[in-house]
């Protein structure tokens, strides 16, 4: 019973499993654990990768294509003939190439050293990556990069070049994505256009295989590269700075070159291993003298032509800005002017300045080709003058370097052929020819006075202008009385003579009175002067250089070129066309002349400017210009107060050249005759040099004369038709529309008396011997009126000259319009005193102290010979010099006394005599001229009576003849007015 129970309670064990079943169980669990490990590791890797790329954007196919195809491309500037000026300003040289133009040799060399499995992988070469990792971990002596070409491209286009582990992950993922959207050809082309190759022989950083070929071997055509050169280039992208044979200045670097040569040998070995070249080709490439094939050192364009490259950049950027704004065929205009007299015209608002900078960057990186109007020979000839220090005065410690600027413009088109922008770019980078504004002095007279007056028929070359003072209001001085450079007022002169001698007053009267300031500035603006401000409409001296800011050399020269172009204005330009990187012309300048004034006006102005050189202030040009027989020239001088600036604007039938000389700061003035005439001197030297170097520019041998120009003889008093009374004439050219039809009303016959240099109508009772009856001049403003204005202004002026200083040279010929202001006081005048006689050159000179009476009309001189009766010898008008010179020789025993005579004829003799015994005077003796004496010459100046008076002798044009004679022409006389200044 008990045994049965024990049997029931004994546990039954399952049979033991086999060894195979136990092994299978272990494998199963290991597999499960492996899967779990893989999943965990994958999750960890995925998490790690996700953490790296979570902020990295997912780039679309369109974005990738756009970024890959986007390249900064180097732009270039060219001379007028298409020869290169140089590369637009950047430290990089980038030149694009298409896949079809890449030689197979280049592709083989690059792939052999950089990515020999390029066509097999999908962006990442895992074998290469593992190999690179192994080499790095084991610190092997030879280490190869694990990055494919695709990875390198992804890194350069989309990622930072910093070496980080994060970047490597992003690089691999981007490479896989690039391979999805881009073909192998596209990847390879993009790589060869974007990778750096070090510096070229001109110092620029080279990007892309085409720029490398040109910069390192001077070869534009990649097909002409040999195996050695191709291998050399292929090895550079790994470490372009370490392998660069040239530094940033374009200088040869022997150490770096040797490193690059070792790299080239490695490339050649890899090409041989990959069967891209044969053994014989390998040996030949190793033997090739790569050093001798390097490009020669060349200066950057910004070192060779720094001013010109910057000006090209500036003007081209302005054009791109206007194109971006939707405007066509304009180059941008200034909206504001700097208050600094030497500063450039600026763009204006911050926004426009920012947009201009964007346009400049677009120009720098867009691969544009900018074709300028600059003639290389002209530019070189001009700079041969400005770069020769012998042509300038020595540098001054106080004033600095004497500066100059010049610009030459084609009259027919407005094209700028050449310029002098400054003397030393290292000292001053601003372009003095285009960016500086300075006071123009008298070079503004033709533009704002004579041209508008000629065109409106207000004046002709033979027209008469009055070189007499005008009185202008002055806020600080009360009144201002402008002066001429020669400190004289010459009275009635022709317009031609006034311009020849650069007289200020005639120009001021045209500007203020005949033409009017508003019309004058409107006219100047039509000729391209953009710097006129609102303040200038209140500047009565603006026409002689009294502007708020001034003008630029470019704009003033441009205005003069319209005269040479027969009145048709072309806005000056320097950019002929701009071509984009695809060869499309995005900008082409169009010549669009505007007829601002008539051809007849242009011809008359030209002829007047001709005599500025032959008879006027441009004497230096006349003496130093060498091509009068071949190339006709005309021009105008100009200078500012104290010679802070000097100018010469001159032109031929084909070109206009404007020159300025001064210092950077206008307060530093030019000194001495050499500096004061420096603009003329340099103008002449530049013209002589340009004509010698580029004579084909000067094809027109004379200024063309249009129809409607006639020669006419007119009165030299009024510029009108002569009458029987006219005794002085001038012959000159006229626009037939404005030949005078009225008769001479500028003179008349009158009886008058002179007091303080002014002619008056005499009072009844004034003695006849003090009266004059002859031809007198009737001017627009009588001298009597001028005297009144002067006397009214003097009290308000802090300083002024004596009234006699302001009297024009022909004041004594003025027609009297007012009665003698002196009033008889009813008594005889007080007697003159202190009569003295002295002898000069053997002739008697009698001086005395004047009468104190206010109504004295003048003085009489009486003489006694050998004790005989006294006889009247001469008279002097009150207010004249108190000296008689009767011509009595010292050998004669003569005694003299002087009487004072008032307006009523009362006479009082001097209480003393000079010379011999005490006289016994007769009462009112009659005058008598003895044979041995000479009467005192009359002091009056009759019209036409003083042949050397430049204010009265009107000089007819050289070579002219009288075509409508009504009397003889005046004898021609030259009289230099001098170039010292207020402004001329």
XYZ file of N, CA and C in Angstrom, residues 586-785:
600
model
N 23.205 94.219 -72.372
C 22.165 94.709 -71.462
C 22.084 96.227 -71.465
N 23.138 96.873 -71.994
C 23.122 98.337 -72.082
C 23.940 98.757 -73.293
N 23.381 99.656 -74.080
C 24.080 100.243 -75.222
C 23.793 101.732 -75.229
N 24.851 102.533 -75.148
C 24.635 103.983 -75.149
C 24.119 104.437 -76.507
N 23.186 105.357 -76.469
C 22.648 105.953 -77.685
C 22.964 107.442 -77.688
N 23.601 107.899 -78.742
C 23.906 109.323 -78.880
C 22.619 110.044 -79.245
N 22.251 111.008 -78.432
C 20.977 111.711 -78.628
C 21.203 113.212 -78.471
N 21.786 113.864 -79.488
C 22.117 115.284 -79.352
C 20.878 116.169 -79.280
N 20.990 117.242 -78.491
C 19.921 118.235 -78.381
C 20.468 119.585 -78.838
N 19.795 120.202 -79.811
C 20.237 121.493 -80.332
C 19.844 122.573 -79.329
N 20.792 122.956 -78.480
C 20.511 123.918 -77.418
C 20.565 125.346 -77.942
N 21.474 125.621 -78.854
C 21.555 126.949 -79.459
C 21.935 126.785 -80.924
N 21.802 127.860 -81.681
C 21.931 127.768 -83.131
C 23.373 127.560 -83.567
N 23.538 127.054 -84.780
C 24.866 126.887 -85.355
C 25.543 128.245 -85.524
N 24.740 129.261 -85.824
C 25.305 130.601 -85.982
C 25.880 131.116 -84.652
N 25.143 130.886 -83.576
C 25.639 131.276 -82.254
C 26.931 130.540 -81.927
N 26.961 129.230 -82.216
C 28.157 128.432 -81.939
C 29.353 128.963 -82.718
N 29.141 129.340 -83.981
C 30.251 129.823 -84.792
C 30.769 131.170 -84.287
N 29.838 132.067 -83.953
C 30.267 133.369 -83.428
C 31.021 133.211 -82.109
N 30.521 132.319 -81.233
C 31.201 132.093 -79.960
C 32.590 131.505 -80.200
N 32.677 130.565 -81.131
C 33.962 129.969 -81.472
C 34.941 131.025 -81.972
N 34.451 131.927 -82.826
C 35.348 132.951 -83.362
C 35.792 133.930 -82.274
N 34.914 134.223 -81.337
C 35.318 135.080 -80.219
C 36.351 134.375 -79.345
N 36.190 133.076 -79.125
C 37.147 132.332 -78.320
C 38.471 132.141 -79.067
N 38.425 132.225 -80.402
C 39.673 132.194 -81.171
C 40.556 133.378 -80.809
N 39.963 134.558 -80.724
C 40.775 135.742 -80.421
C 41.137 135.850 -78.949
N 40.497 135.052 -78.087
C 40.986 134.955 -76.698
C 42.415 134.422 -76.712
N 42.702 133.503 -77.653
C 44.053 132.949 -77.762
C 44.970 133.894 -78.532
N 44.502 134.425 -79.645
C 45.390 135.231 -80.486
C 45.615 136.637 -79.946
N 44.648 137.201 -79.198
C 44.770 138.583 -78.754
C 44.457 138.786 -77.272
N 44.054 137.714 -76.585
C 43.550 137.892 -75.237
C 44.389 137.248 -74.158
N 43.704 136.693 -73.172
C 44.361 136.232 -71.945
C 45.083 134.900 -72.087
N 44.840 134.172 -73.183
C 45.460 132.844 -73.331
C 46.805 132.947 -74.046
N 47.655 133.814 -73.571
C 48.944 134.049 -74.223
C 49.869 132.839 -74.126
N 49.769 132.067 -73.053
C 50.628 130.895 -72.888
C 50.271 129.834 -73.929
N 48.987 129.626 -74.141
C 48.561 128.679 -75.171
C 49.071 129.142 -76.536
N 48.934 130.423 -76.803
C 49.386 130.969 -78.086
C 50.865 130.706 -78.314
N 51.670 130.819 -77.279
C 53.119 130.688 -77.444
C 53.600 129.241 -77.448
N 52.851 128.316 -76.841
C 53.361 126.956 -76.666
C 52.653 125.889 -77.495
N 51.523 126.221 -78.075
C 50.808 125.233 -78.895
C 51.547 125.055 -80.220
N 51.760 123.812 -80.661
C 52.630 123.517 -81.799
C 51.898 123.173 -83.093
N 50.571 123.151 -83.071
C 49.864 122.599 -84.238
C 48.846 123.564 -84.835
N 49.122 124.859 -84.774
C 48.172 125.829 -85.323
C 47.892 125.573 -86.799
N 48.896 125.122 -87.532
C 48.714 124.906 -88.972
C 47.909 123.658 -89.284
N 47.827 122.741 -88.322
C 47.154 121.459 -88.569
C 45.818 121.333 -87.855
N 45.770 121.771 -86.618
C 44.579 121.584 -85.786
C 44.189 122.927 -85.178
N 43.114 123.561 -85.660
C 42.705 124.848 -85.090
C 42.180 124.683 -83.679
N 42.446 125.656 -82.823
C 41.978 125.607 -81.446
C 41.375 126.946 -81.051
N 40.469 126.913 -80.099
C 39.924 128.106 -79.449
C 39.794 127.780 -77.976
N 39.596 128.799 -77.129
C 39.461 128.460 -75.713
C 39.265 129.655 -74.822
N 39.105 129.358 -73.528
C 38.831 130.382 -72.518
C 39.601 130.072 -71.243
N 40.214 131.130 -70.708
C 40.913 131.029 -69.424
C 39.934 131.233 -68.274
N 40.379 130.878 -67.082
C 39.574 131.132 -65.889
C 40.422 130.990 -64.641
N 40.135 131.809 -63.657
C 40.791 131.655 -62.351
C 39.846 132.194 -61.292
N 40.058 131.762 -60.063
C 39.216 132.206 -58.966
C 39.997 133.156 -58.072
N 39.284 133.726 -57.106
C 39.882 134.706 -56.199
C 41.182 134.166 -55.606
N 42.239 134.949 -55.718
C 43.544 134.600 -55.159
C 44.143 133.340 -55.778
N 43.609 132.917 -56.900
C 44.144 131.770 -57.631
C 44.075 130.473 -56.822
N 42.919 130.233 -56.224
C 42.674 128.926 -55.621
C 42.467 127.870 -56.686
N 42.012 128.294 -57.871
C 41.803 127.403 -59.010
C 42.187 128.152 -60.280
N 42.783 127.452 -61.227
C 42.963 128.012 -62.563
C 42.473 126.982 -63.582
N 41.910 127.476 -64.684
C 41.260 126.633 -65.681
C 41.695 127.043 -67.086
N 41.597 126.105 -67.992
C 41.548 126.431 -69.413
C 40.644 125.431 -70.101
N 39.637 125.987 -70.782
C 38.709 125.184 -71.556
C 38.970 125.475 -73.034
N 39.401 124.465 -73.772
C 39.695 124.677 -75.182
C 39.162 123.540 -76.029
N 38.915 123.846 -77.298
C 38.412 122.789 -78.171
C 38.881 122.981 -79.604
N 38.875 121.875 -80.333
C 39.115 121.838 -81.769
C 37.772 121.509 -82.415
N 37.695 121.426 -83.746
C 36.421 121.000 -84.341
C 35.998 119.592 -83.937
N 36.943 118.778 -83.434
C 36.639 117.379 -83.134
C 36.537 117.055 -81.648
N 37.380 117.657 -80.816
C 37.392 117.310 -79.393
C 37.451 118.561 -78.538
N 37.049 118.388 -77.281
C 37.170 119.446 -76.275
C 38.002 118.915 -75.121
N 38.952 119.729 -74.682
C 39.802 119.366 -73.547
C 39.666 120.439 -72.478
N 39.276 120.027 -71.289
C 39.198 120.942 -70.159
C 40.260 120.595 -69.138
N 40.951 121.615 -68.612
C 42.010 121.386 -67.626
C 41.784 122.277 -66.409
N 42.029 121.700 -65.242
C 41.975 122.428 -63.965
C 43.276 122.182 -63.232
N 43.743 123.201 -62.514
C 44.921 123.058 -61.654
C 44.638 123.760 -60.327
N 45.060 123.156 -59.260
C 44.897 123.741 -57.929
C 45.446 122.784 -56.892
N 45.071 123.018 -55.656
C 45.425 122.111 -54.565
C 44.165 121.432 -54.043
N 44.358 120.376 -53.283
C 43.210 119.641 -52.755
C 42.285 120.566 -51.978
N 42.863 121.418 -51.162
C 42.086 122.395 -50.416
C 42.170 123.735 -51.129
N 41.020 124.310 -51.436
C 41.007 125.534 -52.224
C 41.656 126.710 -51.491
N 41.731 126.622 -50.173
C 42.358 127.696 -49.406
C 43.848 127.812 -49.742
N 44.424 126.727 -50.230
C 45.832 126.741 -50.650
C 45.893 127.255 -52.086
N 46.437 128.422 -52.276
C 46.364 129.089 -53.567
C 47.632 128.886 -54.382
N 47.485 129.065 -55.682
C 48.604 129.000 -56.615
C 49.344 130.332 -56.590
N 50.652 130.260 -56.688
C 51.450 131.470 -56.522
C 52.469 131.591 -57.649
N 52.728 132.828 -58.055
C 53.723 133.069 -59.091
C 53.149 132.870 -60.478
N 53.789 133.461 -61.471
C 53.287 133.411 -62.842
C 53.188 131.992 -63.365
N 54.143 131.137 -63.018
C 54.120 129.763 -63.525
C 52.863 129.041 -63.090
N 52.552 129.077 -61.803
C 51.365 128.389 -61.317
C 50.081 129.050 -61.808
N 50.080 130.364 -61.894
C 48.868 131.064 -62.312
C 48.499 130.765 -63.766
N 49.487 130.361 -64.556
C 49.229 130.003 -65.952
C 49.326 128.487 -66.176
N 49.332 127.707 -65.089
C 49.604 126.280 -65.190
C 48.539 125.532 -65.983
N 47.286 125.952 -65.875
C 46.234 125.254 -66.629
C 46.467 125.409 -68.126
N 46.855 126.599 -68.560
C 47.169 126.818 -69.971
C 48.362 125.965 -70.396
N 49.379 125.946 -69.557
C 50.592 125.193 -69.879
C 50.291 123.705 -70.033
N 49.586 123.134 -69.061
C 49.287 121.700 -69.112
C 48.327 121.376 -70.249
N 47.355 122.268 -70.479
C 46.427 122.055 -71.606
C 47.213 121.932 -72.911
N 48.155 122.820 -73.100
C 48.938 122.824 -74.330
C 49.800 121.573 -74.430
N 50.425 121.186 -73.328
C 51.262 119.986 -73.346
C 50.435 118.739 -73.637
N 49.256 118.659 -73.039
C 48.391 117.501 -73.288
C 47.961 117.468 -74.749
N 47.522 118.615 -75.277
C 47.081 118.650 -76.670
C 48.221 118.282 -77.608
N 49.394 118.831 -77.388
C 50.537 118.494 -78.238
C 50.821 117.002 -78.193
N 50.762 116.410 -77.000
C 51.054 114.980 -76.840
C 49.991 114.118 -77.516
N 48.727 114.473 -77.340
C 47.640 113.669 -77.919
C 47.669 113.750 -79.440
N 47.891 114.938 -79.980
C 47.942 115.083 -81.441
C 49.095 114.266 -82.008
N 50.222 114.268 -81.323
C 51.368 113.479 -81.799
C 51.099 111.987 -81.741
N 50.396 111.546 -80.711
C 50.216 110.111 -80.490
C 48.975 109.547 -81.189
N 47.953 110.367 -81.368
C 46.710 109.876 -81.969
C 46.173 110.921 -82.956
N 46.914 111.207 -84.031
C 46.524 112.288 -84.953
C 45.227 112.026 -85.699
N 44.838 110.748 -85.837
C 43.635 110.446 -86.620
C 42.356 110.926 -85.966
N 42.436 111.320 -84.697
C 41.249 111.875 -84.042
C 40.930 113.257 -84.601
N 41.963 113.963 -85.048
C 41.814 115.367 -85.451
C 41.685 115.454 -86.972
N 40.522 115.083 -87.464
C 40.320 114.982 -88.914
C 39.765 116.264 -89.525
N 39.138 117.114 -88.722
C 38.506 118.326 -89.245
C 39.482 119.481 -89.165
N 39.786 120.084 -90.291
C 40.860 121.069 -90.369
C 40.414 122.501 -90.110
N 39.124 122.763 -90.036
C 38.664 124.105 -89.690
C 37.256 124.024 -89.124
N 36.888 125.051 -88.392
C 35.541 125.104 -87.841
C 34.566 125.450 -88.973
N 33.566 124.634 -89.193
C 32.649 124.896 -90.316
C 31.813 126.151 -90.078
N 31.724 127.003 -91.097
C 30.920 128.224 -90.990
C 29.544 127.959 -91.573
N 28.500 128.105 -90.780
C 27.146 127.855 -91.287
C 26.657 129.027 -92.137
N 25.556 128.826 -92.801
C 24.918 129.934 -93.510
C 24.400 130.937 -92.482
N 24.221 132.177 -92.943
C 23.660 133.180 -92.051
C 24.680 133.944 -91.251
N 25.970 133.855 -91.627
C 27.024 134.632 -90.983
C 27.501 135.689 -91.977
N 27.464 136.952 -91.576
C 27.905 138.046 -92.437
C 28.881 138.924 -91.678
N 29.613 139.747 -92.445
C 30.550 140.684 -91.858
C 29.983 142.092 -92.043
N 30.103 142.903 -90.999
C 29.471 144.217 -91.039
C 30.321 145.223 -90.272
N 30.359 146.467 -90.785
C 31.017 147.549 -90.066
C 29.959 148.391 -89.365
N 30.169 148.619 -88.072
C 29.191 149.351 -87.274
C 29.909 150.402 -86.436
N 29.130 151.228 -85.785
C 29.689 152.240 -84.897
C 30.348 151.579 -83.697
N 31.526 152.068 -83.369
C 32.231 151.544 -82.204
C 31.734 152.155 -80.911
N 30.725 153.039 -81.012
C 30.130 153.630 -79.812
C 28.863 152.893 -79.381
N 28.106 152.404 -80.362
C 26.803 151.801 -80.050
C 26.615 150.418 -80.646
N 27.464 150.027 -81.602
C 27.271 148.766 -82.297
C 26.183 148.843 -83.339
N 25.717 150.049 -83.640
C 24.650 150.238 -84.629
C 25.232 150.818 -85.911
N 24.368 151.083 -86.894
C 24.824 151.578 -88.184
C 25.429 152.971 -88.030
N 26.561 153.217 -88.668
C 27.212 154.529 -88.534
C 26.372 155.654 -89.146
N 26.600 156.836 -88.615
C 25.982 158.048 -89.164
C 27.101 159.004 -89.553
N 26.699 160.195 -90.046
C 27.700 161.189 -90.440
C 28.536 161.633 -89.251
N 27.969 161.540 -88.051
C 28.679 161.962 -86.851
C 29.671 160.912 -86.358
N 29.465 159.660 -86.748
C 30.306 158.558 -86.276
C 31.733 158.732 -86.781
N 32.686 158.671 -85.903
C 34.084 158.805 -86.306
C 34.935 157.611 -85.862
N 34.295 156.583 -85.340
C 35.023 155.386 -84.937
C 34.172 154.175 -85.265
N 34.802 153.152 -85.843
C 34.055 152.022 -86.371
C 34.697 150.713 -85.927
N 33.936 149.643 -86.053
C 34.475 148.302 -85.847
C 33.794 147.357 -86.818
N 34.558 146.449 -87.361
C 34.039 145.472 -88.320
C 34.123 144.091 -87.687
N 33.044 143.339 -87.742
C 33.041 142.011 -87.122
C 31.959 141.154 -87.749
N 31.886 139.918 -87.261
C 30.907 138.962 -87.761
C 29.571 139.135 -87.055
N 28.493 138.842 -87.794
C 27.141 138.925 -87.254
C 26.338 137.714 -87.693
N 25.415 137.310 -86.827
C 24.322 136.449 -87.258
C 23.400 137.324 -88.094
N 23.122 136.920 -89.311
C 22.361 137.782 -90.221
C 21.014 138.178 -89.626
N 20.486 137.341 -88.724
C 19.214 137.671 -88.080
C 19.326 138.897 -87.189
N 20.541 139.187 -86.714
C 20.703 140.239 -85.721
C 21.614 141.377 -86.186
N 21.751 141.531 -87.503
C 22.469 142.692 -88.014
C 21.673 143.940 -87.643
N 22.321 144.974 -87.089
C 21.562 146.157 -86.644
C 20.891 146.886 -87.807
N 19.736 147.405 -87.529
C 19.000 148.191 -88.520
C 18.852 149.635 -88.082
N 19.146 149.926 -86.813
C 19.026 151.286 -86.298
C 20.346 152.034 -86.463
N 20.250 153.353 -86.549
C 21.436 154.185 -86.719
C 22.081 154.484 -85.374
N 23.336 154.872 -85.448
C 24.156 155.148 -84.272
C 23.519 156.215 -83.391
N 23.178 155.858 -82.172
C 22.659 156.817 -81.201
C 23.555 156.864 -79.966
N 24.775 156.413 -80.152
C 25.677 156.334 -79.018
C 26.533 157.556 -78.829
N 26.441 158.516 -79.739
C 27.245 159.725 -79.595
C 26.395 160.940 -79.925
N 26.879 162.087 -79.469
C 26.199 163.354 -79.739
C 27.222 164.469 -79.564
N 26.887 165.650 -80.097
C 27.761 166.801 -79.899
C 27.176 167.647 -78.792
N 27.988 168.035 -77.829
C 27.468 168.767 -76.674
C 28.528 169.708 -76.127
N 28.038 170.777 -75.443
C 28.907 171.683 -74.709
C 28.767 171.333 -73.233
N 29.903 171.147 -72.544
C 29.841 170.659 -71.177
C 31.038 171.147 -70.398
N 30.979 170.916 -69.093
C 32.097 171.201 -68.214
C 32.393 169.954 -67.392
N 33.661 169.718 -67.111
C 34.067 168.513 -66.371
C 34.388 168.864 -64.927
N 33.835 168.077 -64.014
C 34.071 168.294 -62.590
C 34.296 166.941 -61.934
N 35.471 166.787 -61.301
C 35.831 165.509 -60.683
C 35.719 164.346 -61.669
N 36.114 164.623 -62.912
C 36.126 163.582 -63.920
C 34.784 163.280 -64.534
N 33.732 164.042 -64.183
C 32.390 163.801 -64.694
C 31.954 165.012 -65.505
N 31.298 164.761 -66.630
C 30.820 165.839 -67.485
C 29.426 166.300 -67.050
N 29.252 167.663 -66.968
C 27.970 168.235 -66.575
C 27.558 169.322 -67.578
N 26.258 169.587 -67.586
C 25.739 170.733 -68.334
C 26.163 171.986 -67.578
N 26.804 172.959 -68.238
C 27.314 174.128 -67.512
C 26.205 175.065 -67.071
N 26.475 175.776 -65.984
C 25.569 176.828 -65.521
C 25.721 178.065 -66.413
N 24.692 178.859 -66.461
C 24.810 180.137 -67.162
C 25.878 180.964 -66.469
N 26.759 181.549 -67.235
C 27.803 182.379 -66.667
C 29.111 181.668 -66.471
N 29.136 180.363 -66.620
C 30.405 179.646 -66.517
C 31.319 180.095 -67.645
N 32.537 180.501 -67.366
C 33.452 181.012 -68.387
C 33.645 180.013 -69.524
N 33.709 180.518 -70.733
C 33.811 179.682 -71.920
C 35.113 178.897 -71.969
N 36.180 179.445 -71.399
C 37.449 178.717 -71.505
C 37.482 177.457 -70.651
N 36.482 177.279 -69.799
C 36.372 176.028 -69.043
C 35.370 175.051 -69.662
N 34.741 175.450 -70.728
C 33.752 174.617 -71.398
C 34.387 173.888 -72.581
N 33.804 172.728 -72.866
C 34.236 171.949 -74.029
C 33.021 171.702 -74.909
N 33.231 171.720 -76.198
C 32.144 171.411 -77.134
C 32.698 170.436 -78.158
N 32.220 169.194 -78.060
C 32.756 168.154 -78.940
C 31.827 166.937 -78.884
N 32.236 165.874 -79.593
C 31.442 164.649 -79.618
C 31.605 163.916 -78.283
N 30.500 163.506 -77.698
C 30.501 162.766 -76.429
C 29.679 161.499 -76.570
N 29.914 160.593 -75.638
C 29.300 159.259 -75.698
C 28.040 159.217 -74.851
N 26.996 158.613 -75.419
C 25.745 158.438 -74.673
C 25.631 156.963 -74.277
N 25.920 156.654 -73.033
C 25.905 155.277 -72.561
C 24.600 154.975 -71.830
N 24.332 153.690 -71.630
C 23.075 153.282 -70.992
C 22.964 153.877 -69.598
N 24.029 153.807 -68.824
C 24.020 154.435 -67.505
C 25.038 155.574 -67.523
N 24.589 156.805 -67.505
C 25.514 157.937 -67.509
C 26.440 157.894 -66.292
N 27.612 158.448 -66.458
C 28.575 158.492 -65.368
C 28.006 159.250 -64.168
N 27.175 160.281 -64.447
C 26.571 161.031 -63.340
C 25.758 160.118 -62.435
N 25.016 159.181 -63.042
C 24.221 158.244 -62.244
C 25.118 157.298 -61.460
